[in-house]
Amino acid sequence: MLNKIWGLMIIIGVVYGAVTGNMEAVTDAALDSAKEAVSLCITMIGVMSLWVGLMEIARDAGIIASLNRKLNPFLTWLFPDIPKDHPAREHISTNIVANLLGLGWACTPAGLKAMEALRELHVENCKRKYPAQWEEHARCASREMCTFLVLNISSLQLIPVNMIAYRSQYGSVNPASIIAPAIIATSASTVAGLLYAAIRAGRERKKGML
């Protein structure tokens, strides 16, 4: 869908430039944008390599494991139906830690693994609860899967690395000044997302009791 939207915008821009006699400006803008895109990618590769490397050092030093243990009470409250020894917990906590550090690209693998583990758990639960119709029930996402998706998208960040890198690339005088507004904005989005997930879960429980 996004490819179609961007393609349509490019076509509109080229057609408008041709109609108004500004094709030279369109060509110059395309070349300049391509140059900026390559430069930005090189900058982001360096930034992400640094932070992903620090994540690996933290993992080898046991810092990630320690943070995972500290997140266990929060995960138990947020995902009460996930067993304490289930691998989904480790993947979710790693995803949360990466998001807190603003490592959007680094948290993606952990997020995918967490969703796969939650999917497997959901299928097991459906087979146990609905032996005859488990496939039909397994087609829908579980509450844990939806809650994790909301938590991942809301993405509470303490250090918005990507945004700082973008601002630095485009000549911001103080690229790190975005930290405080980012913390406020992502905190609000995370709280709103968790409240919505909790309200939906409460309604589902009430329906089940009826």
PDB file of C-alpha atoms in Angstrom:
ATOM      1  CA  MET A   1       0.000   0.000   0.000  1.00  0.00           C
ATOM      2  CA  LEU A   2       2.791   2.430   0.894  1.00  0.00           C
ATOM      3  CA  ASN A   3       4.551   1.625  -2.375  1.00  0.00           C
ATOM      4  CA  LYS A   4       1.402   2.602  -4.277  1.00  0.00           C
ATOM      5  CA  ILE A   5       1.053   5.841  -2.312  1.00  0.00           C
ATOM      6  CA  TRP A   6       4.678   6.861  -2.889  1.00  0.00           C
ATOM      7  CA  GLY A   7       4.493   5.833  -6.536  1.00  0.00           C
ATOM      8  CA  LEU A   8       1.360   7.937  -7.029  1.00  0.00           C
ATOM      9  CA  MET A   9       3.005  10.948  -5.360  1.00  0.00           C
ATOM     10  CA  ILE A  10       6.055  10.640  -7.613  1.00  0.00           C
ATOM     11  CA  ILE A  11       3.895  10.417 -10.739  1.00  0.00           C
ATOM     12  CA  ILE A  12       1.861  13.474  -9.662  1.00  0.00           C
ATOM     13  CA  GLY A  13       5.067  15.422  -9.017  1.00  0.00           C
ATOM     14  CA  VAL A  14       6.575  14.554 -12.400  1.00  0.00           C
ATOM     15  CA  VAL A  15       3.355  15.318 -14.279  1.00  0.00           C
ATOM     16  CA  TYR A  16       2.940  18.638 -12.434  1.00  0.00           C
ATOM     17  CA  GLY A  17       6.558  19.560 -13.195  1.00  0.00           C
ATOM     18  CA  ALA A  18       6.053  18.762 -16.876  1.00  0.00           C
ATOM     19  CA  VAL A  19       2.811  20.758 -17.102  1.00  0.00           C
ATOM     20  CA  THR A  20       4.255  23.816 -15.353  1.00  0.00           C
ATOM     21  CA  GLY A  21       7.559  23.685 -17.229  1.00  0.00           C
ATOM     22  CA  ASN A  22       9.677  22.849 -14.175  1.00  0.00           C
ATOM     23  CA  MET A  23      11.122  19.498 -15.276  1.00  0.00           C
ATOM     24  CA  GLU A  24      14.654  20.769 -14.673  1.00  0.00           C
ATOM     25  CA  ALA A  25      13.773  21.498 -11.042  1.00  0.00           C
ATOM     26  CA  VAL A  26      12.184  18.047 -10.714  1.00  0.00           C
ATOM     27  CA  THR A  27      15.333  16.402 -12.109  1.00  0.00           C
ATOM     28  CA  ASP A  28      17.606  18.405  -9.795  1.00  0.00           C
ATOM     29  CA  ALA A  29      15.432  17.572  -6.797  1.00  0.00           C
ATOM     30  CA  ALA A  30      15.491  13.852  -7.667  1.00  0.00           C
ATOM     31  CA  LEU A  31      19.295  13.813  -7.943  1.00  0.00           C
ATOM     32  CA  ASP A  32      19.774  15.817  -4.745  1.00  0.00           C
ATOM     33  CA  SER A  33      17.336  13.603  -2.859  1.00  0.00           C
ATOM     34  CA  ALA A  34      19.139  10.466  -4.050  1.00  0.00           C
ATOM     35  CA  LYS A  35      22.424  11.904  -2.826  1.00  0.00           C
ATOM     36  CA  GLU A  36      20.920  12.822   0.560  1.00  0.00           C
ATOM     37  CA  ALA A  37      19.355   9.347   0.881  1.00  0.00           C
ATOM     38  CA  VAL A  38      22.722   7.632   0.399  1.00  0.00           C
ATOM     39  CA  SER A  39      24.404  10.010   2.850  1.00  0.00           C
ATOM     40  CA  LEU A  40      21.660   9.463   5.427  1.00  0.00           C
ATOM     41  CA  CYS A  41      21.902   5.678   5.062  1.00  0.00           C
ATOM     42  CA  ILE A  42      25.667   5.805   5.675  1.00  0.00           C
ATOM     43  CA  THR A  43      25.119   7.953   8.778  1.00  0.00           C
ATOM     44  CA  MET A  44      22.415   5.627  10.110  1.00  0.00           C
ATOM     45  CA  ILE A  45      24.585   2.554   9.487  1.00  0.00           C
ATOM     46  CA  GLY A  46      27.276   4.041  11.728  1.00  0.00           C
ATOM     47  CA  VAL A  47      24.827   5.047  14.461  1.00  0.00           C
ATOM     48  CA  MET A  48      22.980   1.747  14.465  1.00  0.00           C
ATOM     49  CA  SER A  49      26.223  -0.243  14.368  1.00  0.00           C
ATOM     50  CA  LEU A  50      27.389   1.589  17.480  1.00  0.00           C
ATOM     51  CA  TRP A  51      24.194   1.021  19.468  1.00  0.00           C
ATOM     52  CA  VAL A  52      23.619  -2.541  18.300  1.00  0.00           C
ATOM     53  CA  GLY A  53      27.210  -3.280  19.257  1.00  0.00           C
ATOM     54  CA  LEU A  54      26.598  -1.813  22.699  1.00  0.00           C
ATOM     55  CA  MET A  55      23.508  -4.015  22.978  1.00  0.00           C
ATOM     56  CA  GLU A  56      25.617  -7.088  22.225  1.00  0.00           C
ATOM     57  CA  ILE A  57      28.194  -6.036  24.829  1.00  0.00           C
ATOM     58  CA  ALA A  58      25.402  -5.496  27.355  1.00  0.00           C
ATOM     59  CA  ARG A  59      23.991  -8.935  26.539  1.00  0.00           C
ATOM     60  CA  ASP A  60      27.389 -10.642  26.976  1.00  0.00           C
ATOM     61  CA  ALA A  61      27.965  -8.724  30.222  1.00  0.00           C
ATOM     62  CA  GLY A  62      24.649  -9.954  31.632  1.00  0.00           C
ATOM     63  CA  ILE A  63      23.058  -6.497  31.706  1.00  0.00           C
ATOM     64  CA  ILE A  64      20.235  -7.500  29.367  1.00  0.00           C
ATOM     65  CA  ALA A  65      19.518 -10.621  31.443  1.00  0.00           C
ATOM     66  CA  SER A  66      19.409  -8.471  34.587  1.00  0.00           C
ATOM     67  CA  LEU A  67      16.985  -6.028  32.945  1.00  0.00           C
ATOM     68  CA  ASN A  68      14.867  -8.963  31.786  1.00  0.00           C
ATOM     69  CA  ARG A  69      14.576 -10.215  35.371  1.00  0.00           C
ATOM     70  CA  LYS A  70      13.598  -6.763  36.580  1.00  0.00           C
ATOM     71  CA  LEU A  71      10.921  -6.565  33.893  1.00  0.00           C
ATOM     72  CA  ASN A  72       9.391  -9.895  34.939  1.00  0.00           C
ATOM     73  CA  PRO A  73       6.884  -8.371  37.429  1.00  0.00           C
ATOM     74  CA  PHE A  74       5.749  -5.912  34.765  1.00  0.00           C
ATOM     75  CA  LEU A  75       5.423  -8.701  32.187  1.00  0.00           C
ATOM     76  CA  THR A  76       3.482 -10.845  34.655  1.00  0.00           C
ATOM     77  CA  TRP A  77       1.026  -7.990  35.207  1.00  0.00           C
ATOM     78  CA  LEU A  78       0.757  -7.176  31.507  1.00  0.00           C
ATOM     79  CA  PHE A  79       0.736 -10.761  30.210  1.00  0.00           C
ATOM     80  CA  PRO A  80      -0.747 -12.882  33.012  1.00  0.00           C
ATOM     81  CA  ASP A  81      -1.480 -15.825  30.704  1.00  0.00           C
ATOM     82  CA  ILE A  82       2.118 -16.308  29.556  1.00  0.00           C
ATOM     83  CA  PRO A  83       3.910 -18.986  31.646  1.00  0.00           C
ATOM     84  CA  LYS A  84       6.904 -17.672  33.591  1.00  0.00           C
ATOM     85  CA  ASP A  85       9.348 -19.993  31.834  1.00  0.00           C
ATOM     86  CA  HIS A  86       8.009 -19.361  28.325  1.00  0.00           C
ATOM     87  CA  PRO A  87      10.570 -18.031  25.779  1.00  0.00           C
ATOM     88  CA  ALA A  88       8.157 -15.283  24.724  1.00  0.00           C
ATOM     89  CA  ARG A  89       8.973 -13.429  27.956  1.00  0.00           C
ATOM     90  CA  GLU A  90      12.665 -13.089  27.101  1.00  0.00           C
ATOM     91  CA  HIS A  91      11.914 -11.898  23.563  1.00  0.00           C
ATOM     92  CA  ILE A  92       9.350  -9.371  24.804  1.00  0.00           C
ATOM     93  CA  SER A  93      11.681  -7.961  27.460  1.00  0.00           C
ATOM     94  CA  THR A  94      14.547  -7.698  24.948  1.00  0.00           C
ATOM     95  CA  ASN A  95      12.210  -5.866  22.587  1.00  0.00           C
ATOM     96  CA  ILE A  96      11.193  -3.460  25.362  1.00  0.00           C
ATOM     97  CA  VAL A  97      14.817  -2.740  26.307  1.00  0.00           C
ATOM     98  CA  ALA A  98      15.730  -2.045  22.670  1.00  0.00           C
ATOM     99  CA  ASN A  99      12.736   0.267  22.322  1.00  0.00           C
ATOM    100  CA  LEU A 100      13.693   2.139  25.494  1.00  0.00           C
ATOM    101  CA  LEU A 101      17.084   2.835  23.940  1.00  0.00           C
ATOM    102  CA  GLY A 102      15.440   3.982  20.718  1.00  0.00           C
ATOM    103  CA  LEU A 103      16.902   1.101  18.702  1.00  0.00           C
ATOM    104  CA  GLY A 104      13.921   0.546  16.427  1.00  0.00           C
ATOM    105  CA  TRP A 105      15.864  -1.605  13.982  1.00  0.00           C
ATOM    106  CA  ALA A 106      17.507  -3.642  16.739  1.00  0.00           C
ATOM    107  CA  CYS A 107      14.197  -4.414  18.454  1.00  0.00           C
ATOM    108  CA  THR A 108      12.593  -5.810  15.283  1.00  0.00           C
ATOM    109  CA  PRO A 109      14.202  -9.299  15.447  1.00  0.00           C
ATOM    110  CA  ALA A 110      13.213  -9.681  19.111  1.00  0.00           C
ATOM    111  CA  GLY A 111       9.697  -8.479  18.294  1.00  0.00           C
ATOM    112  CA  LEU A 112       9.316 -11.019  15.489  1.00  0.00           C
ATOM    113  CA  LYS A 113      10.577 -13.839  17.712  1.00  0.00           C
ATOM    114  CA  ALA A 114       8.210 -12.727  20.490  1.00  0.00           C
ATOM    115  CA  MET A 115       5.242 -12.744  18.123  1.00  0.00           C
ATOM    116  CA  GLU A 116       6.184 -16.200  16.831  1.00  0.00           C
ATOM    117  CA  ALA A 117       6.409 -17.524  20.392  1.00  0.00           C
ATOM    118  CA  LEU A 118       3.065 -15.925  21.295  1.00  0.00           C
ATOM    119  CA  ARG A 119       1.518 -17.450  18.185  1.00  0.00           C
ATOM    120  CA  GLU A 120       2.742 -20.921  19.164  1.00  0.00           C
ATOM    121  CA  LEU A 121       1.382 -20.431  22.677  1.00  0.00           C
ATOM    122  CA  HIS A 122      -1.957 -19.279  21.248  1.00  0.00           C
ATOM    123  CA  VAL A 123      -2.221 -22.362  19.028  1.00  0.00           C
ATOM    124  CA  GLU A 124      -1.438 -24.642  21.986  1.00  0.00           C
ATOM    125  CA  ASN A 125      -4.116 -22.959  24.096  1.00  0.00           C
ATOM    126  CA  CYS A 126      -6.673 -23.230  21.287  1.00  0.00           C
ATOM    127  CA  LYS A 127      -5.937 -26.929  20.840  1.00  0.00           C
ATOM    128  CA  ARG A 128      -6.436 -27.460  24.549  1.00  0.00           C
ATOM    129  CA  LYS A 129      -9.599 -25.372  24.936  1.00  0.00           C
ATOM    130  CA  TYR A 130     -11.266 -26.111  21.596  1.00  0.00           C
ATOM    131  CA  PRO A 131     -10.067 -29.545  20.387  1.00  0.00           C
ATOM    132  CA  ALA A 132     -12.669 -29.795  17.630  1.00  0.00           C
ATOM    133  CA  GLN A 133     -12.502 -26.190  16.357  1.00  0.00           C
ATOM    134  CA  TRP A 134      -9.019 -25.050  17.341  1.00  0.00           C
ATOM    135  CA  GLU A 135      -8.062 -23.977  13.804  1.00  0.00           C
ATOM    136  CA  GLU A 136     -10.969 -21.534  13.615  1.00  0.00           C
ATOM    137  CA  HIS A 137     -10.105 -19.970  16.986  1.00  0.00           C
ATOM    138  CA  ALA A 138      -6.369 -19.900  16.209  1.00  0.00           C
ATOM    139  CA  ARG A 139      -6.976 -17.645  13.182  1.00  0.00           C
ATOM    140  CA  CYS A 140      -7.647 -14.706  15.493  1.00  0.00           C
ATOM    141  CA  ALA A 141      -4.822 -13.025  17.405  1.00  0.00           C
ATOM    142  CA  SER A 142      -4.706 -13.681  21.126  1.00  0.00           C
ATOM    143  CA  ARG A 143      -5.016 -10.944  23.749  1.00  0.00           C
ATOM    144  CA  GLU A 144      -1.286 -11.285  24.475  1.00  0.00           C
ATOM    145  CA  MET A 145      -0.427 -10.829  20.796  1.00  0.00           C
ATOM    146  CA  CYS A 146      -2.583  -7.704  20.530  1.00  0.00           C
ATOM    147  CA  THR A 147      -1.226  -6.247  23.776  1.00  0.00           C
ATOM    148  CA  PHE A 148       2.363  -6.823  22.682  1.00  0.00           C
ATOM    149  CA  LEU A 149       1.668  -5.216  19.316  1.00  0.00           C
ATOM    150  CA  VAL A 150       0.211  -2.132  21.036  1.00  0.00           C
ATOM    151  CA  LEU A 151       3.184  -1.978  23.406  1.00  0.00           C
ATOM    152  CA  ASN A 152       5.655  -2.306  20.548  1.00  0.00           C
ATOM    153  CA  ILE A 153       3.985   0.327  18.372  1.00  0.00           C
ATOM    154  CA  SER A 154       3.597   2.864  21.210  1.00  0.00           C
ATOM    155  CA  SER A 155       7.344   2.361  21.834  1.00  0.00           C
ATOM    156  CA  LEU A 156       8.363   4.177  25.018  1.00  0.00           C
ATOM    157  CA  GLN A 157      11.811   5.664  24.289  1.00  0.00           C
ATOM    158  CA  LEU A 158      14.337   7.196  26.658  1.00  0.00           C
ATOM    159  CA  ILE A 159      16.950   7.835  23.956  1.00  0.00           C
ATOM    160  CA  PRO A 160      15.475   8.418  20.466  1.00  0.00           C
ATOM    161  CA  VAL A 161      18.637   7.437  18.601  1.00  0.00           C
ATOM    162  CA  ASN A 162      17.103   7.511  15.123  1.00  0.00           C
ATOM    163  CA  MET A 163      15.617  10.972  15.540  1.00  0.00           C
ATOM    164  CA  ILE A 164      18.851  12.351  16.983  1.00  0.00           C
ATOM    165  CA  ALA A 165      20.753  10.955  13.996  1.00  0.00           C
ATOM    166  CA  TYR A 166      18.262  12.466  11.539  1.00  0.00           C
ATOM    167  CA  ARG A 167      18.482  15.889  13.202  1.00  0.00           C
ATOM    168  CA  SER A 168      22.273  15.724  13.226  1.00  0.00           C
ATOM    169  CA  GLN A 169      22.355  14.757   9.556  1.00  0.00           C
ATOM    170  CA  TYR A 170      20.255  17.769   8.589  1.00  0.00           C
ATOM    171  CA  GLY A 171      22.278  20.306  10.554  1.00  0.00           C
ATOM    172  CA  SER A 172      20.383  20.708  13.824  1.00  0.00           C
ATOM    173  CA  VAL A 173      22.219  22.926  16.312  1.00  0.00           C
ATOM    174  CA  ASN A 174      21.219  20.682  19.219  1.00  0.00           C
ATOM    175  CA  PRO A 175      20.131  17.256  17.929  1.00  0.00           C
ATOM    176  CA  ALA A 176      19.657  15.830  21.437  1.00  0.00           C
ATOM    177  CA  SER A 177      17.079  18.479  22.402  1.00  0.00           C
ATOM    178  CA  ILE A 178      14.417  16.068  21.130  1.00  0.00           C
ATOM    179  CA  ILE A 179      14.990  13.709  24.088  1.00  0.00           C
ATOM    180  CA  ALA A 180      12.610  15.353  26.585  1.00  0.00           C
ATOM    181  CA  PRO A 181       9.704  15.821  24.115  1.00  0.00           C
ATOM    182  CA  ALA A 182      10.220  12.255  22.864  1.00  0.00           C
ATOM    183  CA  ILE A 183      10.026  10.848  26.396  1.00  0.00           C
ATOM    184  CA  ILE A 184       6.807  12.780  27.055  1.00  0.00           C
ATOM    185  CA  ALA A 185       5.207  11.815  23.731  1.00  0.00           C
ATOM    186  CA  THR A 186       6.135   8.130  23.866  1.00  0.00           C
ATOM    187  CA  SER A 187       5.157   7.884  27.532  1.00  0.00           C
ATOM    188  CA  ALA A 188       1.715   9.255  26.696  1.00  0.00           C
ATOM    189  CA  SER A 189       1.316   6.869  23.749  1.00  0.00           C
ATOM    190  CA  THR A 190       2.443   3.873  25.817  1.00  0.00           C
ATOM    191  CA  VAL A 191       0.090   4.681  28.706  1.00  0.00           C
ATOM    192  CA  ALA A 192      -2.795   5.207  26.274  1.00  0.00           C
ATOM    193  CA  GLY A 193      -2.034   1.924  24.520  1.00  0.00           C
ATOM    194  CA  LEU A 194      -1.793  -0.068  27.745  1.00  0.00           C
ATOM    195  CA  LEU A 195      -5.004   1.471  29.091  1.00  0.00           C
ATOM    196  CA  TYR A 196      -6.811   0.545  25.884  1.00  0.00           C
ATOM    197  CA  ALA A 197      -5.469  -3.019  26.056  1.00  0.00           C
ATOM    198  CA  ALA A 198      -6.510  -3.310  29.723  1.00  0.00           C
ATOM    199  CA  ILE A 199     -10.019  -1.993  29.000  1.00  0.00           C
ATOM    200  CA  ARG A 200     -10.458  -4.408  26.101  1.00  0.00           C
ATOM    201  CA  ALA A 201      -9.227  -7.309  28.224  1.00  0.00           C
ATOM    202  CA  GLY A 202     -11.678  -6.366  30.986  1.00  0.00           C
ATOM    203  CA  ARG A 203     -14.579  -6.298  28.546  1.00  0.00           C
ATOM    204  CA  GLU A 204     -13.601  -9.686  27.151  1.00  0.00           C
ATOM    205  CA  ARG A 205     -13.508 -11.189  30.648  1.00  0.00           C
ATOM    206  CA  LYS A 206     -16.964  -9.791  31.408  1.00  0.00           C
ATOM    207  CA  LYS A 207     -18.348 -11.273  28.205  1.00  0.00           C
ATOM    208  CA  GLY A 208     -16.794 -14.594  29.109  1.00  0.00           C
ATOM    209  CA  MET A 209     -18.414 -14.500  32.553  1.00  0.00           C
ATOM    210  CA  LEU A 210     -21.817 -13.852  30.989  1.00  0.00           C
TER     211      LEU A 210
END
